[in-house]
CSV table of C-alpha atoms in Angstrom, one decimal:
chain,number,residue,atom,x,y,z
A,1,UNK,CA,-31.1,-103.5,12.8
A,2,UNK,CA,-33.8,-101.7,11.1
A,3,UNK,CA,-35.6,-100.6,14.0
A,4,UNK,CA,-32.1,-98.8,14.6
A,5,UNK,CA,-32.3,-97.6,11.4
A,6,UNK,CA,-35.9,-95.9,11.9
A,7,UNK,CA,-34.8,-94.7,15.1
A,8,UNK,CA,-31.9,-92.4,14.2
A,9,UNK,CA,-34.1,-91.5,10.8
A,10,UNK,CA,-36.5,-90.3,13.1
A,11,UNK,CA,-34.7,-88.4,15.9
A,12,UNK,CA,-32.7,-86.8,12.6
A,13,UNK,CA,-36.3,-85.5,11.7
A,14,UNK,CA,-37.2,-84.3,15.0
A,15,UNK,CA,-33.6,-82.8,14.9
A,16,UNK,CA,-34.3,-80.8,11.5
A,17,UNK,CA,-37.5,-79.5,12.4
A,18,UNK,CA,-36.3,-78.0,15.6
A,19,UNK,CA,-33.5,-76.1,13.5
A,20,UNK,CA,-35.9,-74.8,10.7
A,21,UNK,CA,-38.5,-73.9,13.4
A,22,UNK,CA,-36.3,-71.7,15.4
A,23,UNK,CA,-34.4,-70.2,12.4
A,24,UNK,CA,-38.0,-69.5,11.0
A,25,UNK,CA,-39.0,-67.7,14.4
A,26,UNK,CA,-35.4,-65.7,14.6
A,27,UNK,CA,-36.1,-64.7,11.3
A,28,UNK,CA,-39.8,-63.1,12.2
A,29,UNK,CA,-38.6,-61.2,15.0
A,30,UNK,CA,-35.6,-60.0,13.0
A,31,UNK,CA,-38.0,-58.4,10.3
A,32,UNK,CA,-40.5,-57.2,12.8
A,33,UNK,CA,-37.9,-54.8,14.3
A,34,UNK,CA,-36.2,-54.0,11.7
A,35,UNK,CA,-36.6,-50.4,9.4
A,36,UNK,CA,-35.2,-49.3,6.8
A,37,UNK,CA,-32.3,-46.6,6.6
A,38,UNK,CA,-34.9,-44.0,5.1
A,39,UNK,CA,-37.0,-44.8,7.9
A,40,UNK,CA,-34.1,-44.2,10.6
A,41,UNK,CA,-33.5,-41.3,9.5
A,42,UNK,CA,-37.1,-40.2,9.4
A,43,UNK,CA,-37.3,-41.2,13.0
A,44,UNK,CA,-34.1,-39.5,13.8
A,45,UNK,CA,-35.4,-36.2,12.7
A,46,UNK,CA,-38.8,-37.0,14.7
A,47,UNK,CA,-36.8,-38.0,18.2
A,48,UNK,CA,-34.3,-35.3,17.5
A,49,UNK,CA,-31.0,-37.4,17.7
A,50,UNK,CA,-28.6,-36.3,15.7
A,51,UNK,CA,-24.7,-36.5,16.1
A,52,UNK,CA,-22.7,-33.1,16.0
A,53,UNK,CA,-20.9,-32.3,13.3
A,54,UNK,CA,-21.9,-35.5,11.1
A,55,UNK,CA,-24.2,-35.8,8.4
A,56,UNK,CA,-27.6,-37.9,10.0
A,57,UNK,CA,-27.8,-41.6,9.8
A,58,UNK,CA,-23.7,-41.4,9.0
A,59,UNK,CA,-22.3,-41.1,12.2
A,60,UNK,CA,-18.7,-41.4,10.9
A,61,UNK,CA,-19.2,-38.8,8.1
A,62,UNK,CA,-18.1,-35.7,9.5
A,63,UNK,CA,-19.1,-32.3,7.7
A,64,UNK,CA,-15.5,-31.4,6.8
A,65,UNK,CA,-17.3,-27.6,5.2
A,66,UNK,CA,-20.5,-26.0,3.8
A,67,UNK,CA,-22.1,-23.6,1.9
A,68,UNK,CA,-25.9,-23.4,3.1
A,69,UNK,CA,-26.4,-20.8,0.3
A,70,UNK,CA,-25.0,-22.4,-2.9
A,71,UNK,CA,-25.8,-25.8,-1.4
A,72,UNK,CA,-22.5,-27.4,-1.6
A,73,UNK,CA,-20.8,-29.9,1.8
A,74,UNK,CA,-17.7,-31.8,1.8
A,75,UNK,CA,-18.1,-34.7,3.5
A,76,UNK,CA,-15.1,-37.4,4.9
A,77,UNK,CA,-15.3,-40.5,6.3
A,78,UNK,CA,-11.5,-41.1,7.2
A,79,UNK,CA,-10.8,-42.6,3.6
A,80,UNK,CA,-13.1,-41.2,1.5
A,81,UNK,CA,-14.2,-36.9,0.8
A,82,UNK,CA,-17.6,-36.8,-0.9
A,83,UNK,CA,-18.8,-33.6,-2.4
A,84,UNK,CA,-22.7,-32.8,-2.4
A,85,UNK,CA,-25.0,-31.0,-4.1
A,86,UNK,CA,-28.7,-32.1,-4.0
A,87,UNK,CA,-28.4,-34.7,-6.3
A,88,UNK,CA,-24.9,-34.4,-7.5
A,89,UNK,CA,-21.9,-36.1,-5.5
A,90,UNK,CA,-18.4,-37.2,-6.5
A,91,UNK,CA,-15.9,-39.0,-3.8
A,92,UNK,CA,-12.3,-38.5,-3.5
A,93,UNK,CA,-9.9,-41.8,-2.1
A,94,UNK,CA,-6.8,-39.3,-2.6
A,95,UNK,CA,-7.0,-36.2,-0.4
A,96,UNK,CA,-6.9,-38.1,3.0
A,97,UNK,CA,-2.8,-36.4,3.6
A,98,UNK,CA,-4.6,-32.3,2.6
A,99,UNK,CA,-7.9,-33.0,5.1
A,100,UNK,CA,-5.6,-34.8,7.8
A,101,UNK,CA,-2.9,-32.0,7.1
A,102,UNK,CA,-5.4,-29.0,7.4
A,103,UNK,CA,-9.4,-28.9,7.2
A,104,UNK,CA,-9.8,-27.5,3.5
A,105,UNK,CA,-11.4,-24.0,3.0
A,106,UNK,CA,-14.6,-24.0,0.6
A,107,UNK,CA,-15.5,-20.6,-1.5
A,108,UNK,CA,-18.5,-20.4,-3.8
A,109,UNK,CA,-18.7,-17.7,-6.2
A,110,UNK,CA,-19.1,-17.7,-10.1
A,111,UNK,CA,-15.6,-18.2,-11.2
A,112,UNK,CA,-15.9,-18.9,-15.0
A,113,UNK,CA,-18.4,-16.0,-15.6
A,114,UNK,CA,-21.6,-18.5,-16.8
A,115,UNK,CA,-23.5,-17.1,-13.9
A,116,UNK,CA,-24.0,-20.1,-11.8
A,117,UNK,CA,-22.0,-20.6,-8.8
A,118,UNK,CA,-19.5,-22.8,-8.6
A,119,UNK,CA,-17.4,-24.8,-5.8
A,120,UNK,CA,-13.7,-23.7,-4.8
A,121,UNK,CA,-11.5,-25.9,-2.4
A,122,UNK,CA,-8.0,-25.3,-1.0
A,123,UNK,CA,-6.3,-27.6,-0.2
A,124,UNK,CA,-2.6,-28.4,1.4
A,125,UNK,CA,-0.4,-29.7,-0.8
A,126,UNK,CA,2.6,-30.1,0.5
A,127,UNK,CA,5.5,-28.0,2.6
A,128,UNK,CA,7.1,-24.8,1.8
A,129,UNK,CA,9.3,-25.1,5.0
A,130,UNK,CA,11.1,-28.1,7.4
A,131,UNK,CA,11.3,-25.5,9.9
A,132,UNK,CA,9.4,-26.2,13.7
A,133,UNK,CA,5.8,-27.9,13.2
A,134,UNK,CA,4.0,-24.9,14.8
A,135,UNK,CA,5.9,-22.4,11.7
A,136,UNK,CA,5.4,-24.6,9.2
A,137,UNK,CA,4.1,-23.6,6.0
A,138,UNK,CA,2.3,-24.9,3.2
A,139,UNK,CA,1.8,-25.2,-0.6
A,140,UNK,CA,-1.9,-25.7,-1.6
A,141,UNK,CA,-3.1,-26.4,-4.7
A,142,UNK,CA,-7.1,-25.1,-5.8
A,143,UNK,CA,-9.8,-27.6,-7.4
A,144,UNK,CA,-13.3,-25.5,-8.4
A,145,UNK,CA,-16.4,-27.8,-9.3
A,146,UNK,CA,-19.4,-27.1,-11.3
A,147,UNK,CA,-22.2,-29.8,-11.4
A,148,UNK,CA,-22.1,-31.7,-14.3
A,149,UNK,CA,-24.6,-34.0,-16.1
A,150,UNK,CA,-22.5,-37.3,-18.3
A,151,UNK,CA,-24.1,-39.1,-21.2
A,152,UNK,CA,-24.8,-41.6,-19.0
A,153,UNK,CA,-26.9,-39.5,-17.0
A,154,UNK,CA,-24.7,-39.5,-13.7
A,155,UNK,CA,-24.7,-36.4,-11.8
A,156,UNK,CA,-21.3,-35.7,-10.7
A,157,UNK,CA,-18.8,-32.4,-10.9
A,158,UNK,CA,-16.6,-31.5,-13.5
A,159,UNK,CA,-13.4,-30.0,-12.2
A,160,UNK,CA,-10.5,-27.3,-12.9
A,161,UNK,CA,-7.0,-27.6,-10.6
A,162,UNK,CA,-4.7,-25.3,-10.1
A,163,UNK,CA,-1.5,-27.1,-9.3
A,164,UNK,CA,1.9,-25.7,-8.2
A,165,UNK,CA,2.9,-25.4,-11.9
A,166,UNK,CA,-0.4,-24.6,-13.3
A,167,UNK,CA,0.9,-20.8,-13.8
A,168,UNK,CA,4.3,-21.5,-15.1
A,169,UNK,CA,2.8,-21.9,-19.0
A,170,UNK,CA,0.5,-18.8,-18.8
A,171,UNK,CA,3.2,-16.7,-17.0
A,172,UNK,CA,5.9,-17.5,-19.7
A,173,UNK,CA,3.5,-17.3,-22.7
A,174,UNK,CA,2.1,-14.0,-21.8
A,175,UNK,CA,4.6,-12.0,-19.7
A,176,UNK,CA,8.3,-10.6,-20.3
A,177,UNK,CA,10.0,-10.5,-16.6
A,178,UNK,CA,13.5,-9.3,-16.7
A,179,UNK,CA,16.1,-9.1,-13.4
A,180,UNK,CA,18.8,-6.2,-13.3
A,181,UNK,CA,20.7,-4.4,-11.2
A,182,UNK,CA,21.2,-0.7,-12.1
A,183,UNK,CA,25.1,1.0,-13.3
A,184,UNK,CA,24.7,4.0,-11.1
A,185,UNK,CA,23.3,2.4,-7.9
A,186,UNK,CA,24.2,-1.0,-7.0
A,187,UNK,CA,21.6,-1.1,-4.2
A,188,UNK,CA,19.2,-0.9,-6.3
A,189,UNK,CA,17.5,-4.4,-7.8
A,190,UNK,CA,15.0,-3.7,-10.7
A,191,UNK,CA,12.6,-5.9,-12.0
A,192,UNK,CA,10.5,-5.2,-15.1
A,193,UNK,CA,7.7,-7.1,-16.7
A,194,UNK,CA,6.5,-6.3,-19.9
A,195,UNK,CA,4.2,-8.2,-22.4
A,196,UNK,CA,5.9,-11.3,-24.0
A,197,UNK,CA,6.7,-10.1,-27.8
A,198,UNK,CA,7.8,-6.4,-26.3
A,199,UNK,CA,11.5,-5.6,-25.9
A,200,UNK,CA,12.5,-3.8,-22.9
A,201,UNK,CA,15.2,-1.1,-23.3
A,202,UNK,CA,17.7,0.2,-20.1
A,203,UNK,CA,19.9,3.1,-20.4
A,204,UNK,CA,23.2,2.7,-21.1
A,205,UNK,CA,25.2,5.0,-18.3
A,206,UNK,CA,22.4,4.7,-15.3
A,207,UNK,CA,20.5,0.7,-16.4
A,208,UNK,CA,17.0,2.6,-15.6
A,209,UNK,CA,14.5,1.3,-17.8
A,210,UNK,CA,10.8,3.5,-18.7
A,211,UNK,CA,9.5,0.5,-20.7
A,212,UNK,CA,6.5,-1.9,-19.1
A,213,UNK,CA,6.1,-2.2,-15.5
A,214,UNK,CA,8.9,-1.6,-13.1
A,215,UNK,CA,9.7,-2.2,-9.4
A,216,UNK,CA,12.5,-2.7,-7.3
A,217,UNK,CA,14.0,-3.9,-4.3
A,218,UNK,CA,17.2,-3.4,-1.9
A,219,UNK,CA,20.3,-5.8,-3.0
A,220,UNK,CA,21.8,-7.2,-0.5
A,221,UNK,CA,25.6,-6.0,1.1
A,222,UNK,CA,28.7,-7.2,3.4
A,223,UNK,CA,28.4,-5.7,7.0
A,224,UNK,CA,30.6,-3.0,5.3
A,225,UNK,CA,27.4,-1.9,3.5
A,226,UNK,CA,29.3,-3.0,0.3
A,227,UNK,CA,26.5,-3.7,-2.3
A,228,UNK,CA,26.9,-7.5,-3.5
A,229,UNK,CA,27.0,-7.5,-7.5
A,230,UNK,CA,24.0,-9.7,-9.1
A,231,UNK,CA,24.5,-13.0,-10.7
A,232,UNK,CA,21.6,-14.6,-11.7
A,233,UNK,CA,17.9,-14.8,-10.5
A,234,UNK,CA,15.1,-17.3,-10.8
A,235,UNK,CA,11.4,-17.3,-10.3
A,236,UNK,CA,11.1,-20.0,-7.3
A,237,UNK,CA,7.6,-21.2,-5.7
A,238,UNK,CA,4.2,-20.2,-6.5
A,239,UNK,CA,2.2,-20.2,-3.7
A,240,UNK,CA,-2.0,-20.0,-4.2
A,241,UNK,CA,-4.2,-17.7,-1.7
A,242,UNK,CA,-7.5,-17.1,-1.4
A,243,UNK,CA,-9.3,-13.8,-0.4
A,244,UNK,CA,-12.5,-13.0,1.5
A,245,UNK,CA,-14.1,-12.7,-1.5
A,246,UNK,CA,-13.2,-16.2,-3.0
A,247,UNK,CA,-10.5,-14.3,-5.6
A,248,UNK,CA,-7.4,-17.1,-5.7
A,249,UNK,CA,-4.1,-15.6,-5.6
A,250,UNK,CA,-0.9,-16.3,-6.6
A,251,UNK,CA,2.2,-15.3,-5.2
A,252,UNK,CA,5.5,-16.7,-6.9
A,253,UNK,CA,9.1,-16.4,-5.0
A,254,UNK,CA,11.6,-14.2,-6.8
A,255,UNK,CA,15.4,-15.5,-5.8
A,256,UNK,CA,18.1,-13.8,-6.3
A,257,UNK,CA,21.5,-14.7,-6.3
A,258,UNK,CA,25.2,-12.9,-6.2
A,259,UNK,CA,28.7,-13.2,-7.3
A,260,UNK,CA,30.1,-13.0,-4.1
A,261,UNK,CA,28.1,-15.0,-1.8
A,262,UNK,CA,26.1,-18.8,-2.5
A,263,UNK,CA,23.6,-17.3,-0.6
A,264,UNK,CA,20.2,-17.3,-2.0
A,265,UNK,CA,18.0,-13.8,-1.7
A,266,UNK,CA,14.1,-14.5,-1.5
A,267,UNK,CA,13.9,-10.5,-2.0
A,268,UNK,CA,9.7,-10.9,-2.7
A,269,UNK,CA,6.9,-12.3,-4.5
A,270,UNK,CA,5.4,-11.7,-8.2
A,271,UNK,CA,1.9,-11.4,-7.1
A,272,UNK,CA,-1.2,-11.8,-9.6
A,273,UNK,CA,-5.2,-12.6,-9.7
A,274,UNK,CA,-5.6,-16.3,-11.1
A,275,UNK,CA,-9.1,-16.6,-13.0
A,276,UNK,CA,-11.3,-18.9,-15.4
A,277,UNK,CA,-10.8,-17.4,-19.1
A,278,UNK,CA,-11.8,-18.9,-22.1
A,279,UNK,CA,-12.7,-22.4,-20.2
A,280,UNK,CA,-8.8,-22.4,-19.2
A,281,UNK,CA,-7.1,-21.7,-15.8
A,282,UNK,CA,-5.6,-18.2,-16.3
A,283,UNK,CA,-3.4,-15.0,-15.0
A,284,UNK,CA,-6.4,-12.3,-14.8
A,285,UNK,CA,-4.7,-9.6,-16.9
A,286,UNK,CA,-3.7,-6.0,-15.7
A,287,UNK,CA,-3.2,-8.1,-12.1
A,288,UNK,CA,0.5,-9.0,-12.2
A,289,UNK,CA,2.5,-6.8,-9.8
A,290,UNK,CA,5.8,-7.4,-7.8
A,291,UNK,CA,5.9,-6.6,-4.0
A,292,UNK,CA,9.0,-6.9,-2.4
A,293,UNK,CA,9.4,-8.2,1.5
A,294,UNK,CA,9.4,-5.8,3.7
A,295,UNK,CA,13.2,-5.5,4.2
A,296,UNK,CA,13.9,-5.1,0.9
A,297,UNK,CA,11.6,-2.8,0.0
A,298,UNK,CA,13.5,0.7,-1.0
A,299,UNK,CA,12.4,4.1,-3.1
A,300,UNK,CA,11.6,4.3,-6.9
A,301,UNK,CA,15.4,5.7,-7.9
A,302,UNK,CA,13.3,7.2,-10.9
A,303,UNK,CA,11.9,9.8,-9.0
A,304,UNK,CA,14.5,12.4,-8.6
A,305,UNK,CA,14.8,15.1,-7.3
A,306,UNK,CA,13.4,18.6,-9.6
A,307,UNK,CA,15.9,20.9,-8.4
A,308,UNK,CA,19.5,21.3,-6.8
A,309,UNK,CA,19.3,22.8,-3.7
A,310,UNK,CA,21.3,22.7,-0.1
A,311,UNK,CA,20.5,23.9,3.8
A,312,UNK,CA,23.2,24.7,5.9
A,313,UNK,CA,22.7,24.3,9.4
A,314,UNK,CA,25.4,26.0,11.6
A,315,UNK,CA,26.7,24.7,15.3
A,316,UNK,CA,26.9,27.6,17.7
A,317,UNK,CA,27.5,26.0,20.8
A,318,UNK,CA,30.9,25.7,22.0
A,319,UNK,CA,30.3,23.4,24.6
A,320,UNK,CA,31.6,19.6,23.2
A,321,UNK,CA,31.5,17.8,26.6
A,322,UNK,CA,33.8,14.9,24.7
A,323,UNK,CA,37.6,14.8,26.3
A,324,UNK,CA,38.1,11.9,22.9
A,325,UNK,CA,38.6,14.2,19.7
A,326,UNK,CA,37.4,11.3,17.5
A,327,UNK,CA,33.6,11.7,16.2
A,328,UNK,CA,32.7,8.1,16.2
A,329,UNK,CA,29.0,8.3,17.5
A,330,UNK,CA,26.5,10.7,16.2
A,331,UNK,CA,22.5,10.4,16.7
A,332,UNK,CA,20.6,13.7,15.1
A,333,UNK,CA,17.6,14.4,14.0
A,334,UNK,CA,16.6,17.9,11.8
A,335,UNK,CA,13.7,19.0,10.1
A,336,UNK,CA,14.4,21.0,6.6
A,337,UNK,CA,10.5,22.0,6.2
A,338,UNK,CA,10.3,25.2,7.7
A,339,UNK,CA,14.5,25.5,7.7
A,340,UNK,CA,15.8,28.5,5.9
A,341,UNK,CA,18.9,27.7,3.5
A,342,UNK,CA,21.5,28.8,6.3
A,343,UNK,CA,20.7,28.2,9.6
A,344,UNK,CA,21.9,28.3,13.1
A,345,UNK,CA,21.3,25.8,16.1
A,346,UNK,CA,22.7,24.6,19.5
A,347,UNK,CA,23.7,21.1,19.2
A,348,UNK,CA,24.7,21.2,22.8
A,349,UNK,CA,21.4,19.7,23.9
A,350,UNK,CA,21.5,17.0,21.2
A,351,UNK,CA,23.0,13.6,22.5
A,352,UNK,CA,26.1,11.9,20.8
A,353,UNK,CA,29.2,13.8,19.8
A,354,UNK,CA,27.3,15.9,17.3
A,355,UNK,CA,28.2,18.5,19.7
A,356,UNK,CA,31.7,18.3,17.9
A,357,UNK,CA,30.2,18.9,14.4
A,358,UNK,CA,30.3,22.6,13.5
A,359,UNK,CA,27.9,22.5,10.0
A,360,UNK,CA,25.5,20.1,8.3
A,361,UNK,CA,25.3,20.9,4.8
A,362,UNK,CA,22.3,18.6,2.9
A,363,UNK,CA,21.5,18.7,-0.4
A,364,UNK,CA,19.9,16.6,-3.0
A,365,UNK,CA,22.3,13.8,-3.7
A,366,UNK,CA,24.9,14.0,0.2
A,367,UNK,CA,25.1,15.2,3.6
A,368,UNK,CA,28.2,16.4,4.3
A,369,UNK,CA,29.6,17.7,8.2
A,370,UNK,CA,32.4,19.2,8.8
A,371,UNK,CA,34.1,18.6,12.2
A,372,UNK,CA,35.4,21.6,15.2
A,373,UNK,CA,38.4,22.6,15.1
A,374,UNK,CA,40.7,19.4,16.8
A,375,UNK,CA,37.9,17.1,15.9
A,376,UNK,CA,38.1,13.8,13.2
A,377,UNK,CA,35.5,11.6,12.1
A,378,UNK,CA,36.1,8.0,12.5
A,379,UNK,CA,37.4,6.4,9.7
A,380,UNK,CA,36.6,3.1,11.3
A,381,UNK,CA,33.2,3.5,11.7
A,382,UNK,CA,33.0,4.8,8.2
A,383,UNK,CA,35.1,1.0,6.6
A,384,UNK,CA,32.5,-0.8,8.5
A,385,UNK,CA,29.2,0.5,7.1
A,386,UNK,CA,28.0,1.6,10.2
A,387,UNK,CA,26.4,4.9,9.0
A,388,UNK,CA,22.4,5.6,8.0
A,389,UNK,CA,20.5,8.4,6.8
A,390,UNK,CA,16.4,7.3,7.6
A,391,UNK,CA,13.9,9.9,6.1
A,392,UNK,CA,10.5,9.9,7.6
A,393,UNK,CA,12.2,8.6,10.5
A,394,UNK,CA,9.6,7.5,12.9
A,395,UNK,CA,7.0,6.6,10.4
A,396,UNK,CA,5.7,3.1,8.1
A,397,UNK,CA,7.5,5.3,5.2
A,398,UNK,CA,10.7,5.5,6.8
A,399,UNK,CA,14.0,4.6,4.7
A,400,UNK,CA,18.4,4.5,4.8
A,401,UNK,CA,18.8,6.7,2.2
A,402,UNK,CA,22.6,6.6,2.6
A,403,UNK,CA,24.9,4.5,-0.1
A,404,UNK,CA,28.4,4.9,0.5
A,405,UNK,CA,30.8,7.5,3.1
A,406,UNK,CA,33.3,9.3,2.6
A,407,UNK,CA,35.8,11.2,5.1
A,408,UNK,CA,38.6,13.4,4.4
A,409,UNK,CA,41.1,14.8,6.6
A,410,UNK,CA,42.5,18.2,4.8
A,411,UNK,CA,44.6,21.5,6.2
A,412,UNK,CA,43.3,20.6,9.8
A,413,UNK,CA,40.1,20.0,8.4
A,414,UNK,CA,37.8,17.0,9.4
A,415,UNK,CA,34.6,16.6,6.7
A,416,UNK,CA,32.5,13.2,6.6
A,417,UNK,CA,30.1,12.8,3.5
A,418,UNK,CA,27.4,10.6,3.0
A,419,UNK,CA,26.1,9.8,0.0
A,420,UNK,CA,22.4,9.2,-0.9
A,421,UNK,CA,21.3,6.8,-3.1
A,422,UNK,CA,19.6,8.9,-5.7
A,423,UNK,CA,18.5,12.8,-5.1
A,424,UNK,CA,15.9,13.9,-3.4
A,425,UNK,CA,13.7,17.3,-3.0
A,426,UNK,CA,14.1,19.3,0.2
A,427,UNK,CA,10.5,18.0,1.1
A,428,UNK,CA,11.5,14.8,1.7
A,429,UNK,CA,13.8,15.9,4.9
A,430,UNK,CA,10.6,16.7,6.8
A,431,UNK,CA,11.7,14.6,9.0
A,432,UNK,CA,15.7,13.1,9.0
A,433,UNK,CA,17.7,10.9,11.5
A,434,UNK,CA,21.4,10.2,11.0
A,435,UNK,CA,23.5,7.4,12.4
A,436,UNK,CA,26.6,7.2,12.8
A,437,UNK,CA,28.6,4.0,15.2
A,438,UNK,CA,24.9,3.3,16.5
């Protein structure tokens, strides 16, 4: 029994020391070919072998952007978006929807005026639209980083962000921004922004203010070029840019709405610099300006016209070339530059049945024409809206002048008159087109 004993004692031995032995020898090898990371990179750099696109020795941690100049790379491993600076660095867990979304844009410029350079990023930060995936469009909100040292001695970033709301404070603090819709036009929307303690004043009779900063915009109408009546307006979404130059941008939605439609006019954009001031995220001052889309944007009803003055241009052909006597399509153009105050031309060439119009008469507020003899404007095309006077036709300048029409049938008579939508010098009829049943 205890040789049995011995026996199994010993091959457990034997056993144990084969074990140990070749852990031992797995063990040698393993540290004999082994290196350490600084020394795989060093002999990545000596063989050349680098990935594409990744920092070196991190073959996962793709360069997301860089700066060579200022020093500063975003970095993303999937999960994770480190920012670098020599020794600084700071890690992100939250920004995995923005990078997947859209690669972020970098800009590195001194943005708080201390004279270092710091870090700008863009990035997505949600959707302005539902509309197909390839329109889409996006809200973004702006993070700038400056290298900061803590009392711990950690070197890391301190940060500023500009959210979506970030200029809704500043912009109510500082500035006065008032919607109207003037008495004596109603095509015409105004909107005036003033500092936040001034009052600004209209006129009673035409709703035209002088005070602070004004702009303005075309109202919407029915398709019988009836002017909708405003109801309310509200600023909507502020959407951040970012120029060549690194300037962030703002651009916040102006919605208007009327008192006889639920629809919802996005007429244009409040547009301003957004800046560092005072260690607080700011509107840049003397940068806030309104530009209205570009169908809405009309002429400055302000600037009138300096004198009263007319041109009539007399019909001398007598060649129609219509059997119909009703004048329900007319496409003219005229030039009043070099025209005397009464002149005479042969609309027989022109096309359109302004071969039946015997005189044009403009002046500075209406264009009025006065039909042959047997001829009668259309009263239907007038009801439906379907007139236009465009000065500048044919240029980036070009606008519909015309507001309302009138036609009136008296002692055989036929006259059509178009009213503009302010007055206007003879200067600006270098170049006119009217429409009529186009």
């Amino acid at each position: 029994m205890k040789k049995k004993v011995l026996l199994i004692a010993l091959i457990a031995a034997v056993i144990g020391l084969f074990i140990f032995s070749l852990s031992y020898r797995n063990a040698k090898i393993s540290q004999q070919t082994s290196v350490s990371p600084q020394a795989t990179s060093e002999m990545s750099e000596q063989q050349g072998t680098t990935v594409a696109g990744t920092e070196k020795g991190k073959k996962e941690n793709v360069i997301l952007a860089e700066d060579k100049e200022s020093g500063y790379c975003l970095y993303y491993d999937g999960e994770t978006v480190t920012i670098k600076r020599g020794e600084y660095e700071r890690k992100f867990t939250s920004w995995t929807y923005s990078v997947d979304t859209e690669t972020p844009e970098i800009f590195c410029k001194d943005y708080d005026g201390d004279g270092e350079t710091e870090l700008l990023v863009k990035l997505v930060s949600g959707k302005l639209n539902e509309s197909e995936e390839s329109d889409v469009k996006y809200t973004y909100v702006i993070h700038i980083y400056k290298p900061y040292i803590t009392q711990s001695g950690e070197k890391t970033f301190s940060s500023y962000v500009v959210t979506d709301d970030t200029w809704k404070i500043p912009f109510e603090q500082a500035i006065k921004c008032e919607m109207t819709q003037l008495k004596s036009c109603k095509k015409f929307l105004q909107l005036s922004m003033d500092d936040n303690k001034e009052k600004i004043n209209y006129d009673e009779k035409t709703g035209i203010t002088k005070d602070g900063h004004t702009y303005y915009a075309k109202a919407l109408c029915d398709n019988k070029k009836q002017y909708y009546t405003l109801s309310r307006w509200s600023k909507g979404v502020g959407n951040y840019g970012i120029d060549k130059d690194g300037t962030i941008t703002l651009d916040i939605q102006v919605l208007v709405n009327y008192e006889e439609v639920s629809d919802t006019q996005y007429v244009g954009n409040i547009h301003c610099e957004v800046g560092i001031i005072k260690g607080n995220i700011n509107l840049v001052p003397n940068s806030i300006v309104f530009i209205p889309l570009d169908e809405f944007k009309t002429v400055d009803p302000r600037d009138t016209a300096k004198n009263k003055w007319n041109c009539v241009i007399s019909n001398k052909s007598t060649n129609t070339n219509f059997e119909s006597k009703s004048i329900d399509w007319i496409e003219a153009e005229f030039s009043l530059k070099n025209t005397a105050d009464t002149d005479t031309q042969y609309f027989e060439k022109l096309p359109s049945k302004i071969k039946c119009v015997d005189t044009v008469k403009f002046t500075q507020g209406y264009v009025v024409f006065t039909a042959k003899e047997g001829y009668t404007f259309s009263q239907h095309i007038a009801d439906r809206g379907d007139f236009e006077v465009i000065i500048n036709s044919g240029n980036k300048n070009e606008s519909d002048i015309s507001y309302n029409c009138s036609i009136k049938n008296e002692n055989n008579v036929s006259t059509m008159t178009i009213y503009f939508d302010k007055t206007y010098d003879k200067i600006n009829f270098d170049n006119v087109k009217i429409n009529f049943g186009v």
